[in-house]
XYZ file of C-alpha atoms in Angstrom:
777
model
C 19.492 165.688 49.281
C 20.653 162.373 47.237
C 18.159 160.565 48.035
C 15.688 163.567 46.924
C 17.318 163.507 43.606
C 16.753 160.079 42.857
C 13.188 160.194 43.715
C 12.872 162.819 41.497
C 14.743 160.939 38.446
C 12.051 158.048 39.311
C 9.222 160.384 39.112
C 10.435 162.354 36.169
C 9.127 159.864 33.572
C 5.796 159.862 35.060
C 5.244 163.748 35.058
C 6.316 163.521 31.448
C 4.183 161.087 30.951
C 1.393 162.824 32.485
C -0.725 163.488 29.166
C -0.736 159.832 28.639
C -1.360 158.867 31.960
C -4.517 161.781 32.039
C -5.359 160.311 28.485
C -5.582 156.872 29.992
C -7.820 157.504 32.821
C -10.078 159.342 30.733
C -10.712 156.614 28.152
C -10.953 154.487 30.893
C -13.564 156.170 32.708
C -15.150 156.543 29.357
C -15.434 152.754 28.662
C -16.450 152.207 32.298
C -19.219 154.241 31.947
C -19.952 153.146 28.470
C -20.190 149.522 29.973
C -22.438 150.167 32.631
C -24.968 152.078 30.146
C -24.680 149.344 27.603
C -24.738 146.597 30.504
C -27.942 144.933 31.641
C -28.212 145.048 35.011
C -28.910 142.650 37.501
C -31.534 142.580 40.942
C -31.470 140.255 43.189
C -34.529 140.036 45.708
C -34.184 138.249 48.804
C -36.664 136.514 51.314
C -35.908 134.914 55.059
C -37.174 131.600 56.272
C -37.223 131.225 60.206
C -37.808 127.208 59.990
C -39.325 125.618 63.006
C -36.970 124.556 66.239
C -38.314 121.992 68.416
C -36.167 124.256 71.147
C -38.055 126.562 71.225
C -41.745 128.079 70.925
C -45.066 126.133 70.318
C -43.851 123.337 68.288
C -41.562 122.397 71.645
C -44.357 122.352 74.162
C -44.877 118.362 73.736
C -47.938 118.148 71.845
C -46.484 115.666 69.839
C -43.012 114.573 71.631
C -43.884 110.964 72.922
C -44.658 110.323 68.551
C -40.933 109.749 66.658
C -42.590 111.191 63.722
C -43.015 114.666 65.108
C -40.289 114.877 67.593
C -37.095 115.548 65.047
C -35.202 118.171 65.132
C -34.483 120.162 61.316
C -31.579 119.719 59.594
C -30.405 123.057 58.385
C -28.254 121.777 55.570
C -31.140 119.275 54.692
C -33.473 122.123 54.256
C -30.999 124.144 52.270
C -31.446 121.267 49.782
C -35.320 120.788 50.081
C -35.385 124.525 48.764
C -32.956 124.319 45.805
C -35.001 120.661 44.912
C -36.303 121.120 41.432
C -39.414 118.902 42.696
C -40.092 122.695 44.886
C -38.859 124.996 42.528
C -41.389 123.257 39.805
C -44.164 123.251 42.595
C -43.290 127.360 42.426
C -42.934 127.682 39.303
C -46.515 126.758 38.678
C -47.568 129.492 40.279
C -45.739 132.250 38.487
C -45.286 132.901 34.253
C -41.993 132.374 33.858
C -42.998 129.910 30.512
C -42.064 132.804 27.737
C -39.562 135.824 27.999
C -39.877 138.660 25.972
C -36.917 140.444 25.092
C -36.920 144.593 23.167
C -34.312 144.366 20.888
C -32.674 147.791 21.086
C -29.115 148.968 18.913
C -27.135 148.425 21.830
C -28.447 145.964 23.902
C -31.520 143.640 24.705
C -33.565 144.293 27.450
C -36.104 141.576 29.381
C -39.510 143.292 29.632
C -41.503 140.194 31.469
C -44.720 142.214 32.809
C -43.920 145.503 30.629
C -44.174 143.687 27.171
C -46.949 145.019 25.145
C -47.625 142.082 23.344
C -48.328 138.092 24.915
C -47.809 135.049 22.481
C -50.704 132.156 23.087
C -48.764 128.923 21.272
C -50.103 125.521 21.411
C -48.643 122.097 19.224
C -45.060 122.757 19.894
C -42.659 120.618 18.589
C -39.585 120.132 20.713
C -37.495 122.017 18.182
C -38.906 125.165 18.626
C -38.058 125.107 22.566
C -35.339 127.169 24.104
C -35.133 128.877 20.521
C -35.086 132.851 20.256
C -38.141 134.263 17.742
C -37.121 137.584 16.391
C -41.208 139.396 16.146
C -40.983 142.567 13.952
C -44.582 144.368 15.029
C -45.840 147.121 12.561
C -48.559 149.801 13.287
C -50.903 147.843 10.702
C -51.114 145.144 13.259
C -49.035 142.601 11.306
C -46.022 141.239 12.043
C -42.942 138.984 10.827
C -41.944 136.425 12.459
C -38.274 135.377 12.077
C -36.484 132.378 13.242
C -33.903 129.814 12.416
C -34.621 126.142 12.754
C -31.162 124.091 11.911
C -29.713 127.247 10.892
C -31.844 127.829 8.153
C -33.523 131.440 8.901
C -37.173 131.656 7.758
C -39.681 134.131 8.012
C -43.131 133.656 8.774
C -45.612 137.242 8.407
C -48.732 137.007 10.405
C -51.572 139.201 12.142
C -52.542 140.423 15.703
C -54.730 137.889 17.553
C -55.039 135.493 14.553
C -52.717 132.223 14.647
C -49.938 131.589 12.577
C -49.953 128.003 11.792
C -45.749 126.032 11.038
C -45.294 122.603 11.304
C -42.831 123.216 14.590
C -45.814 125.249 16.519
C -48.744 127.666 16.509
C -48.909 130.814 17.950
C -51.247 134.057 18.396
C -49.632 137.214 18.971
C -52.136 139.656 21.244
C -51.709 142.872 22.650
C -51.147 142.786 26.413
C -54.335 145.186 27.284
C -53.752 145.628 31.180
C -49.961 147.371 30.344
C -52.393 149.494 27.569
C -54.771 150.373 30.452
C -51.902 151.299 32.714
C -49.888 153.598 29.871
C -51.455 154.633 27.051
C -48.961 155.780 25.292
C -46.701 152.943 24.298
C -44.621 152.401 21.364
C -45.268 149.082 20.438
C -44.231 149.023 17.050
C -40.765 147.726 17.203
C -38.453 144.867 16.788
C -38.968 142.705 19.890
C -37.499 138.441 20.701
C -38.968 135.998 22.859
C -38.187 132.730 23.506
C -40.401 129.917 25.179
C -38.538 127.795 27.675
C -39.302 124.189 28.396
C -39.549 122.981 32.058
C -35.761 121.481 31.977
C -34.436 124.692 31.001
C -36.457 127.088 33.694
C -35.556 124.851 36.384
C -31.676 124.200 35.199
C -30.852 127.298 33.422
C -33.662 129.874 34.239
C -33.786 129.209 38.015
C -30.479 127.169 39.167
C -27.783 129.273 37.979
C -29.594 132.352 39.804
C -31.155 130.828 42.534
C -29.185 130.802 45.816
C -30.246 129.636 49.300
C -28.146 129.401 52.004
C -27.731 129.780 55.690
C -26.979 132.809 57.275
C -25.197 130.683 60.244
C -25.211 127.361 61.052
C -26.788 128.170 64.797
C -29.377 129.895 63.554
C -32.262 128.725 61.875
C -33.055 131.045 59.281
C -32.511 130.516 55.660
C -31.527 133.235 53.402
C -33.390 132.737 49.449
C -32.018 135.109 46.938
C -32.594 135.298 42.704
C -30.893 137.152 40.353
C -32.913 138.261 37.449
C -32.549 141.297 34.820
C -35.788 142.442 35.351
C -36.369 143.207 39.664
C -40.525 142.038 39.384
C -39.160 138.656 38.736
C -36.715 138.513 41.197
C -38.853 139.341 44.016
C -41.996 137.467 42.522
C -39.895 134.265 42.153
C -38.144 134.528 46.060
C -41.637 134.890 47.274
C -43.462 132.200 45.126
C -40.681 129.773 46.593
C -40.661 130.925 50.282
C -44.304 130.131 49.642
C -44.507 127.345 48.347
C -41.847 125.708 51.057
C -44.146 126.217 53.520
C -47.203 124.845 52.156
C -45.043 122.193 50.980
C -44.679 121.583 54.347
C -48.042 122.222 55.751
C -49.134 119.299 53.531
C -46.321 116.897 54.140
C -46.969 118.059 58.120
C -51.204 117.611 57.494
C -51.203 113.875 55.790
C -48.529 112.775 58.315
C -50.998 113.538 60.963
C -54.054 112.761 59.858
C -52.520 109.293 59.109
C -51.349 108.992 62.903
C -55.081 109.473 63.646
C -56.419 106.770 62.079
C -53.983 104.548 63.117
C -54.461 105.884 66.519
C -58.672 105.215 66.225
C -58.002 101.411 65.128
C -55.848 100.796 68.013
C -58.133 102.776 70.536
C -60.731 100.666 68.800
C -59.635 97.647 69.894
C -58.096 98.720 73.827
C -62.045 100.108 74.564
C -63.188 96.498 73.593
C -60.267 94.961 75.882
C -61.190 97.300 78.447
C -64.872 96.758 78.278
C -63.584 92.980 78.511
C -61.557 93.203 81.621
C -64.224 95.362 83.818
C -66.951 92.867 83.207
C -64.446 90.293 84.249
C -62.794 92.290 87.258
C -66.898 92.943 88.158
C -68.178 89.343 87.967
C -65.239 87.600 89.981
C -65.410 90.593 92.444
C -69.255 89.748 92.868
C -68.310 85.656 92.716
C -65.948 85.637 95.104
C -67.063 88.428 97.271
C -63.669 90.335 97.332
C -63.019 94.460 97.924
C -59.876 95.072 98.770
C -56.665 93.856 96.339
C -53.483 92.148 97.965
C -50.193 94.321 98.157
C -47.524 91.724 98.367
C -47.509 91.419 94.999
C -47.087 95.000 94.117
C -43.819 95.095 92.920
C -44.210 92.091 90.426
C -47.121 93.688 88.930
C -45.908 97.135 88.316
C -43.061 95.510 86.681
C -45.648 93.259 84.545
C -47.532 96.758 83.897
C -44.180 98.621 82.611
C -43.703 95.307 80.665
C -46.751 95.548 78.992
C -46.867 99.221 78.367
C -43.044 98.643 76.667
C -45.339 95.443 74.404
C -47.681 97.926 73.172
C -44.796 100.754 72.294
C -43.114 98.094 70.290
C -46.578 97.194 68.230
C -46.762 100.720 67.508
C -43.725 101.187 66.500
C -43.941 97.557 63.893
C -46.961 98.927 62.645
C -45.029 102.805 61.750
C -42.499 100.808 60.392
C -44.664 98.548 57.818
C -46.303 101.897 56.925
C -43.142 102.845 56.185
C -41.638 99.971 54.257
C -44.760 100.255 51.875
C -44.294 103.464 51.618
C -40.476 102.857 50.387
C -40.832 99.417 48.800
C -44.536 99.883 46.785
C -43.892 103.305 45.319
C -43.581 103.766 42.006
C -42.346 107.343 41.861
C -38.898 108.523 42.260
C -36.884 107.546 45.603
C -36.156 110.983 45.961
C -38.967 112.861 45.051
C -40.815 111.345 48.194
C -41.107 112.565 51.407
C -41.097 109.782 54.071
C -41.156 109.139 57.603
C -37.726 107.908 58.570
C -38.164 109.213 62.007
C -38.837 105.185 63.487
C -35.264 104.718 62.802
C -33.770 108.582 63.349
C -30.222 107.868 63.025
C -27.240 110.398 61.596
C -26.046 107.269 59.222
C -29.523 107.102 57.736
C -30.000 111.280 57.508
C -26.235 111.183 55.547
C -27.406 108.049 53.318
C -30.503 109.946 52.047
C -28.562 113.347 51.632
C -25.875 111.095 49.322
C -28.988 109.816 47.748
C -30.008 113.373 46.914
C -26.747 114.717 45.877
C -26.307 111.346 43.565
C -29.505 112.299 41.793
C -28.679 115.448 40.931
C -25.113 114.588 39.664
C -27.150 111.961 37.447
C -29.303 114.458 36.392
C -26.247 116.604 35.191
C -24.166 113.696 33.627
C -27.455 112.961 31.178
C -27.214 116.542 29.883
C -24.056 115.275 28.757
C -24.261 111.765 28.173
C -26.299 109.380 27.216
C -27.863 106.354 29.913
C -26.057 103.644 28.609
C -22.403 105.861 29.487
C -20.552 104.321 32.038
C -20.227 107.506 34.137
C -24.354 107.165 34.066
C -24.028 103.607 34.944
C -21.623 104.070 37.742
C -24.114 106.783 38.952
C -27.083 104.733 39.022
C -25.347 101.504 40.571
C -24.171 103.599 43.524
C -28.154 105.098 43.984
C -29.333 101.417 43.612
C -26.889 100.606 46.431
C -27.766 103.287 48.940
C -31.853 102.555 48.142
C -30.987 99.211 48.517
C -29.256 99.579 51.831
C -32.075 101.970 52.943
C -34.898 99.405 52.518
C -32.532 96.625 54.459
C -32.418 98.972 57.232
C -36.093 99.231 57.774
C -36.384 95.600 57.497
C -33.595 95.376 60.040
C -35.119 97.537 62.315
C -38.423 95.616 62.394
C -36.641 92.837 62.458
C -35.321 93.843 65.374
C -37.888 95.136 67.083
C -39.935 91.898 66.876
C -37.291 90.098 68.746
C -37.307 92.965 71.809
C -41.520 91.912 71.267
C -40.852 88.380 71.963
C -37.906 89.307 74.652
C -40.615 91.690 76.916
C -43.649 88.849 75.926
C -41.218 85.949 77.315
C -40.435 88.536 80.613
C -44.096 88.775 81.244
C -44.698 85.023 80.831
C -41.865 85.376 83.464
C -43.437 88.039 85.817
C -46.628 86.044 85.666
C -45.374 82.466 86.510
C -43.723 84.410 89.687
C -47.503 84.665 90.794
C -48.019 80.716 90.706
C -47.671 80.592 94.199
C -50.277 83.432 95.037
C -53.599 81.129 95.756
C -55.705 81.001 93.142
C -57.995 83.403 94.052
C -55.904 86.316 94.716
C -53.839 85.361 91.389
C -57.110 85.813 89.541
C -58.041 89.180 90.811
C -54.429 90.301 90.402
C -54.937 89.453 86.949
C -57.787 90.929 86.542
C -57.184 94.229 87.975
C -53.593 94.192 86.261
C -55.523 94.132 82.674
C -57.919 96.425 83.821
C -55.691 98.927 84.403
C -53.179 98.059 81.792
C -55.964 98.769 79.475
C -57.129 101.740 80.944
C -54.085 103.553 80.821
C -53.187 102.417 77.187
C -56.621 103.974 76.713
C -56.530 106.848 78.209
C -52.772 107.397 76.608
C -54.356 106.962 72.852
C -57.286 109.315 73.831
C -55.054 112.370 74.391
C -53.123 111.490 71.489
C -56.016 111.115 69.581
C -56.656 114.166 70.368
C -53.451 115.880 69.948
C -53.120 114.690 66.147
C -57.000 115.780 65.325
C -55.600 119.246 66.472
C -52.794 118.737 64.350
C -54.637 117.697 61.593
C -57.243 120.065 61.736
C -55.054 123.181 62.112
C -53.333 124.155 58.840
C -50.214 126.605 60.428
C -46.627 126.039 59.955
C -43.984 126.262 62.536
C -41.894 127.341 59.734
C -42.364 131.205 59.062
C -41.540 133.728 56.166
C -40.168 136.771 58.314
C -38.837 138.810 55.276
C -40.717 138.715 52.044
C -38.522 139.293 48.396
C -38.832 143.153 47.885
C -39.044 144.667 44.631
C -35.014 145.914 44.139
C -34.331 149.614 42.625
C -30.452 148.880 43.386
C -28.435 146.527 40.578
C -26.218 144.171 42.525
C -24.172 144.225 39.171
C -22.816 145.707 37.180
C -21.538 148.000 40.107
C -21.316 151.281 38.710
C -18.201 152.713 41.654
C -16.626 149.245 41.295
C -16.457 149.381 37.768
C -14.894 153.020 37.746
C -12.394 151.984 40.198
C -11.171 149.292 38.827
C -10.708 150.719 35.517
C -9.005 153.749 36.388
C -6.724 151.454 38.474
C -5.842 149.352 35.235
C -5.436 152.758 33.231
C -3.321 153.901 35.846
C -1.382 150.581 36.151
C -1.137 150.307 32.211
C 0.120 153.661 31.590
C 2.951 153.766 34.372
C 3.959 150.653 33.222
C 3.703 151.848 29.658
C 6.417 154.465 30.185
C 8.152 152.665 32.885
C 8.933 149.984 30.287
C 9.257 152.851 27.176
C 12.017 154.579 29.767
C 13.997 151.414 30.812
C 14.062 150.038 26.760
C 15.080 153.346 25.520
C 17.960 153.100 27.692
C 19.400 156.764 27.303
C 21.572 158.673 29.363
C 19.198 160.446 31.470
C 21.701 162.267 34.137
C 25.217 162.681 35.301
C 24.820 160.104 37.628
C 24.049 157.300 34.945
C 26.432 158.756 33.022
C 29.560 158.242 35.255
C 28.000 154.861 36.300
C 27.549 153.251 32.788
C 31.274 154.969 31.388
C 34.647 155.037 32.582
C 35.665 158.280 30.303
C 36.020 161.279 32.932
C 33.090 163.988 32.898
C 34.130 167.507 31.980
C 31.171 169.353 32.267
C 27.161 169.718 32.098
C 25.047 171.992 29.742
C 21.437 172.515 30.521
C 18.657 172.195 28.102
C 18.581 175.664 26.440
C 15.643 176.598 24.470
C 15.134 179.887 21.997
C 14.400 181.742 24.672
C 16.671 181.289 27.417
C 17.114 184.636 28.183
C 20.679 184.942 28.305
C 21.238 181.089 30.049
C 23.079 179.906 27.154
C 25.886 182.345 27.580
C 26.578 181.797 31.293
C 26.297 177.920 30.643
C 29.022 178.287 28.188
C 31.025 180.676 29.993
C 30.696 178.240 33.382
C 32.034 175.224 31.082
C 34.960 176.978 29.954
C 36.147 178.204 33.369
C 35.316 174.600 34.255
C 37.525 173.321 31.497
C 40.386 175.749 32.435
C 40.400 175.016 35.760
C 40.627 170.676 34.752
C 43.836 171.855 32.577
C 41.615 170.253 29.953
C 42.189 173.725 27.944
C 45.044 175.815 27.929
C 46.280 178.178 25.872
C 48.118 177.222 22.471
C 46.077 173.867 22.144
C 43.483 172.654 19.827
C 40.262 170.427 21.059
C 37.697 168.520 19.068
C 34.436 167.900 19.765
C 33.389 164.633 18.909
C 29.407 163.008 18.704
C 28.289 159.568 17.838
C 25.078 160.307 16.028
C 23.867 164.038 14.037
C 22.285 166.032 16.358
C 23.574 165.556 19.836
C 24.912 169.093 20.302
C 28.386 169.170 18.917
C 27.993 171.874 16.360
C 26.206 174.159 19.099
C 28.556 173.465 22.046
C 31.326 174.469 19.604
C 29.990 178.117 18.944
C 29.236 178.503 22.286
C 32.707 177.807 23.634
C 34.019 179.601 21.091
C 31.713 182.661 21.870
C 32.853 182.134 25.660
C 36.650 181.840 25.472
C 36.323 185.046 22.349
C 34.909 187.084 25.545
C 37.647 185.621 27.873
C 39.990 187.564 25.680
C 41.409 184.610 23.837
C 41.852 184.440 20.211
C 40.125 181.688 19.383
C 39.826 179.864 15.901
C 36.966 177.374 14.575
C 37.543 174.586 11.901
C 34.774 173.139 10.276
C 36.313 169.754 10.457
C 32.892 167.887 9.170
C 34.094 167.561 5.346
C 31.189 165.591 4.746
C 27.625 167.458 6.584
C 29.252 171.125 7.157
C 26.692 172.372 9.134
C 28.692 174.474 11.202
C 29.475 176.080 7.782
C 25.619 176.263 6.716
C 24.935 178.145 10.475
C 28.050 180.393 9.043
C 26.571 180.925 5.948
C 29.822 180.228 4.365
C 28.659 177.329 1.949
C 30.513 178.573 -1.102
C 33.487 180.096 0.568
C 37.099 178.153 0.521
C 38.416 176.518 3.124
C 39.672 173.503 5.151
C 39.348 171.497 1.859
C 41.268 173.718 -0.471
C 43.980 174.425 1.911
C 44.616 170.540 1.751
C 44.246 170.177 -1.847
C 46.587 173.109 -2.186
C 44.534 175.365 -3.950
C 43.933 177.988 -1.110
C 45.670 179.432 2.050
C 44.665 180.015 5.121
C 44.663 183.930 4.744
C 42.348 183.584 2.017
C 39.770 181.232 3.806
C 39.974 182.852 6.990
C 35.968 184.055 7.979
C 36.475 186.722 10.798
C 33.134 186.681 13.665
C 33.579 190.190 14.608
C 30.169 190.083 17.342
C 31.217 186.746 18.542
C 35.256 187.718 18.560
C 36.211 184.711 16.854
C 37.967 183.715 13.437
C 36.540 180.815 11.254
C 37.572 178.140 8.662
C 34.912 176.646 6.880
C 35.139 173.277 5.324
C 35.741 174.611 1.840
C 33.920 173.496 -1.504
C 36.309 171.231 -3.159
C 35.461 168.118 -0.535
C 35.439 165.103 -2.559
C 37.173 161.790 -1.223
C 36.940 163.530 2.380
C 39.203 160.187 3.784
C 41.923 161.039 1.549
C 41.873 164.808 2.551
C 41.981 163.741 6.548
C 44.686 161.681 5.443
C 46.866 164.430 3.946
C 50.416 165.235 5.932
C 49.351 169.046 5.358
C 46.304 168.358 7.790
C 48.530 167.773 10.956
C 51.068 171.161 10.351
C 47.977 173.080 9.995
C 46.982 172.536 13.190
C 50.458 173.064 14.313
C 50.324 176.110 13.006
C 47.082 177.229 13.868
C 48.130 176.461 17.647
C 51.272 178.997 17.178
C 49.077 182.085 15.746
C 45.872 181.241 18.334
C 45.061 180.481 21.669
C 42.666 178.414 21.117
C 41.771 175.919 18.068
C 38.307 174.277 18.128
C 37.224 171.654 15.889
C 33.948 170.299 14.962
C 34.126 166.641 13.969
C 32.335 164.298 12.097
C 29.783 162.086 13.305
C 31.288 159.038 14.091
C 28.243 157.597 12.325
C 28.785 159.440 9.437
C 32.816 158.703 9.090
C 35.688 158.152 11.070
C 37.558 161.073 9.901
C 36.921 162.362 13.719
C 39.661 159.954 14.936
C 41.881 162.025 12.822
C 40.641 165.450 13.937
C 41.256 163.192 18.063
C 44.596 162.279 16.945
C 46.027 165.715 16.468
C 44.013 167.390 19.188
C 45.279 167.837 22.472
C 42.189 167.367 24.271
C 39.203 165.816 22.868
C 35.536 166.220 24.220
C 32.502 163.824 23.413
C 29.022 165.341 23.198
C 26.487 162.913 24.779
C 22.698 164.519 24.537
C 20.675 163.631 27.775
C 17.668 161.964 26.520
C 19.049 161.057 23.153
C 21.978 159.410 23.367
C 21.778 155.592 24.720
C 24.141 153.940 26.870
C 25.736 151.825 24.117
C 27.084 155.329 22.931
C 29.187 155.614 26.270
C 30.198 152.257 25.726
C 31.670 153.305 22.357
C 33.235 155.857 23.924
C 35.456 153.723 26.425
C 36.423 151.487 23.472
C 37.454 153.897 20.991
C 39.799 155.720 24.139
C 40.864 152.127 25.154
C 41.588 151.011 21.594
C 43.486 154.256 20.235
C 44.880 154.867 23.380
C 43.262 158.554 23.691
C 44.205 159.279 26.969
C 42.862 163.275 26.589
C 39.578 161.960 26.016
C 36.728 163.401 28.235
C 32.635 163.544 27.893
C 30.305 166.962 27.634
C 26.813 165.909 28.660
C 24.597 168.180 26.545
C 21.134 168.877 26.768
C 20.357 168.109 31.135
C 16.795 169.027 32.050
C 16.047 170.123 35.622
C 13.395 168.328 37.328
C 10.836 171.204 37.117
C 6.795 171.351 36.680
C 6.866 173.980 34.403
C 8.514 172.063 31.992
C 5.792 169.483 31.790
C 2.353 168.925 30.208
C -0.633 170.861 31.550
C 1.635 172.343 34.315
C 3.202 174.106 31.031
C 0.282 175.144 29.542
C -0.988 176.633 32.757
C 2.101 178.928 32.947
C 1.098 179.833 29.370
C -2.471 180.440 30.063
C -1.238 182.796 33.181
C 1.132 184.765 31.219
C -1.555 185.694 29.274
C -3.416 187.524 31.778
C -2.801 191.040 33.077
C -0.838 191.399 36.149
C -3.823 193.651 37.712
C -6.379 190.887 37.194
C -4.561 187.239 37.623
C -5.873 186.868 40.939
C -9.707 188.381 40.306
C -10.636 186.164 37.415
C -11.987 182.778 38.099
C -14.392 180.252 36.071
C -16.550 181.528 33.369
C -14.592 185.481 33.451
C -11.578 183.630 33.420
C -12.836 182.021 29.937
C -14.462 185.410 28.677
C -11.135 187.175 29.206
C -9.174 184.387 27.615
C -11.598 185.088 24.991
C -11.351 188.887 24.194
């Protein structure tokens, strides 16, 4: 039960602050919907590309498996960087119309139009200051317009006419209506405020595209890339992802076709040489057989001959690799283009270190471009990056040269091995040895010729077949639902912040108030005993106040704090804590119990009780203490509530002097003999310290503390006064205690009032519109 009461006390401030919480939530909802309404939505379109996987499908069917040029596996991370590279982005932008952005300027927000723009701008002779700058265009119904721009921060206005060039030192514009749009939509309000911006290539690739483009792998083990682009215009997002995906596939096909073409030409040159050697070896073998009348070959040297043949094949492969390395070295060292924009073949020395160096080189080039946006080329940070780039480029070139040198060393070793193997045949008779040599040369040339002919056919097929093993498996669609702002998320976050903020405000307000809210808080804060509680009594208490005061009077009797023939003073720290009301309530309660009760208005500074009893001008306590009046002349009888009343009086000058009159104690002692109970309405301690005199002459002092009004420091004052002045007969009365009832909280109280207006026979029948009509009637 105690835990339930504590929970109620914790939740009670929130229930009281329900209007603030509801108002905060409503305000948050309004702001959230306004934010969603006035914020330009962002749309995202996505395409997916399946990369060529040499482990599956047609590309792994041994078409090029003997050539390093066609046998490497795709690096997903490298392909991601290729898709995001400025070179490929620029190729995609060449197929799109992103150079000019058009906007409609509204009262609240500015929206991009893209294909739905009612006008088009043709430009020429653009100065660098005119790029990436907003131009405000005011179109009029009479086909005239006003162009407003601010080069160097100074606003300029230029007037012109549609389809007529506008010439300025910074540009030359021609504004035309978009006839395609007017063909589809006849009713278009084109006389409005618009805005356009002409973008530079750097701005398009770095900001317009770079900040909104996202390329990622679906999974590190799955060769599928996800290409996403965000834009305020759905058509623009779909157009770019499709253009970028198609440019990537097209670039892949072009590079593959070029590589295959170079391979075909190289094989044809080698094939012509081998063909001549084959013809010569055929003629020599035929001539030798005829001259020496030889029909069968000898088998005793078969092992050595096979070894020599294998070495010859290895030698041919090395020569081909050397030719490919020469081409690669020429491609790298002689090209004047940016090294990172080239697409050379690195498979001749395909190793992990080289791949990582190329990737690091691309990253350094990107870092250099980012630094050049902020720093000059002469800056130390830019030079440091350039030095690292040159170091890696030199390392790659040196790697190519070292590979070629190692290949030459291997070729010499094979040639020496061939010579050594041929010397082993010197012991064979000259005729047989010569025959074996001729047959060996013939077979070797024939095998090389067949190999090259087969590869020429395969490479020719690859050159002729303009197909890509990369495939677009999902094209970017025009999005219908924006990715931001997310309405539900905005609403949820706004409501959460409103709830958190309002609840925090209520809790902080409750903590900062530092007021006494319950009996438990009072007992935990003050050492002065509690003599009773009075609930919050409203004007419509319906007799509950009498029961409360009767209960308090009975409790004071049981506690022996009020006995017949005693004087009780009621004190409070501040005005408005219910001290005067408590005096009247106790007087009435004891009067109904048959006690002879007299009430003294001891507040000579602000006699509230005398004002309530309409005795402001009646002689009273002040006259008695001044010696100008008697008790019989000043006493007023309250016949209704069965108690007597001694007003404060009129002559109340110098109240502190009156409190110190010796007649005051004599008066109280005589009243205690004539009445069963003397109740004294003391002044507030914040107004006068005269209350201490009344406490001194009283048998019992009751300090009135009002719940929700009195602060905790007032309780500390009670303990301090009790300790310093030795008032052991001091106790506390907690006034205005409210229960934990929903009927006391708005809007439950309002619903209760509305419910009270309904006739009893129709309360359960009315709902909705009928309830409203009934209330109006």
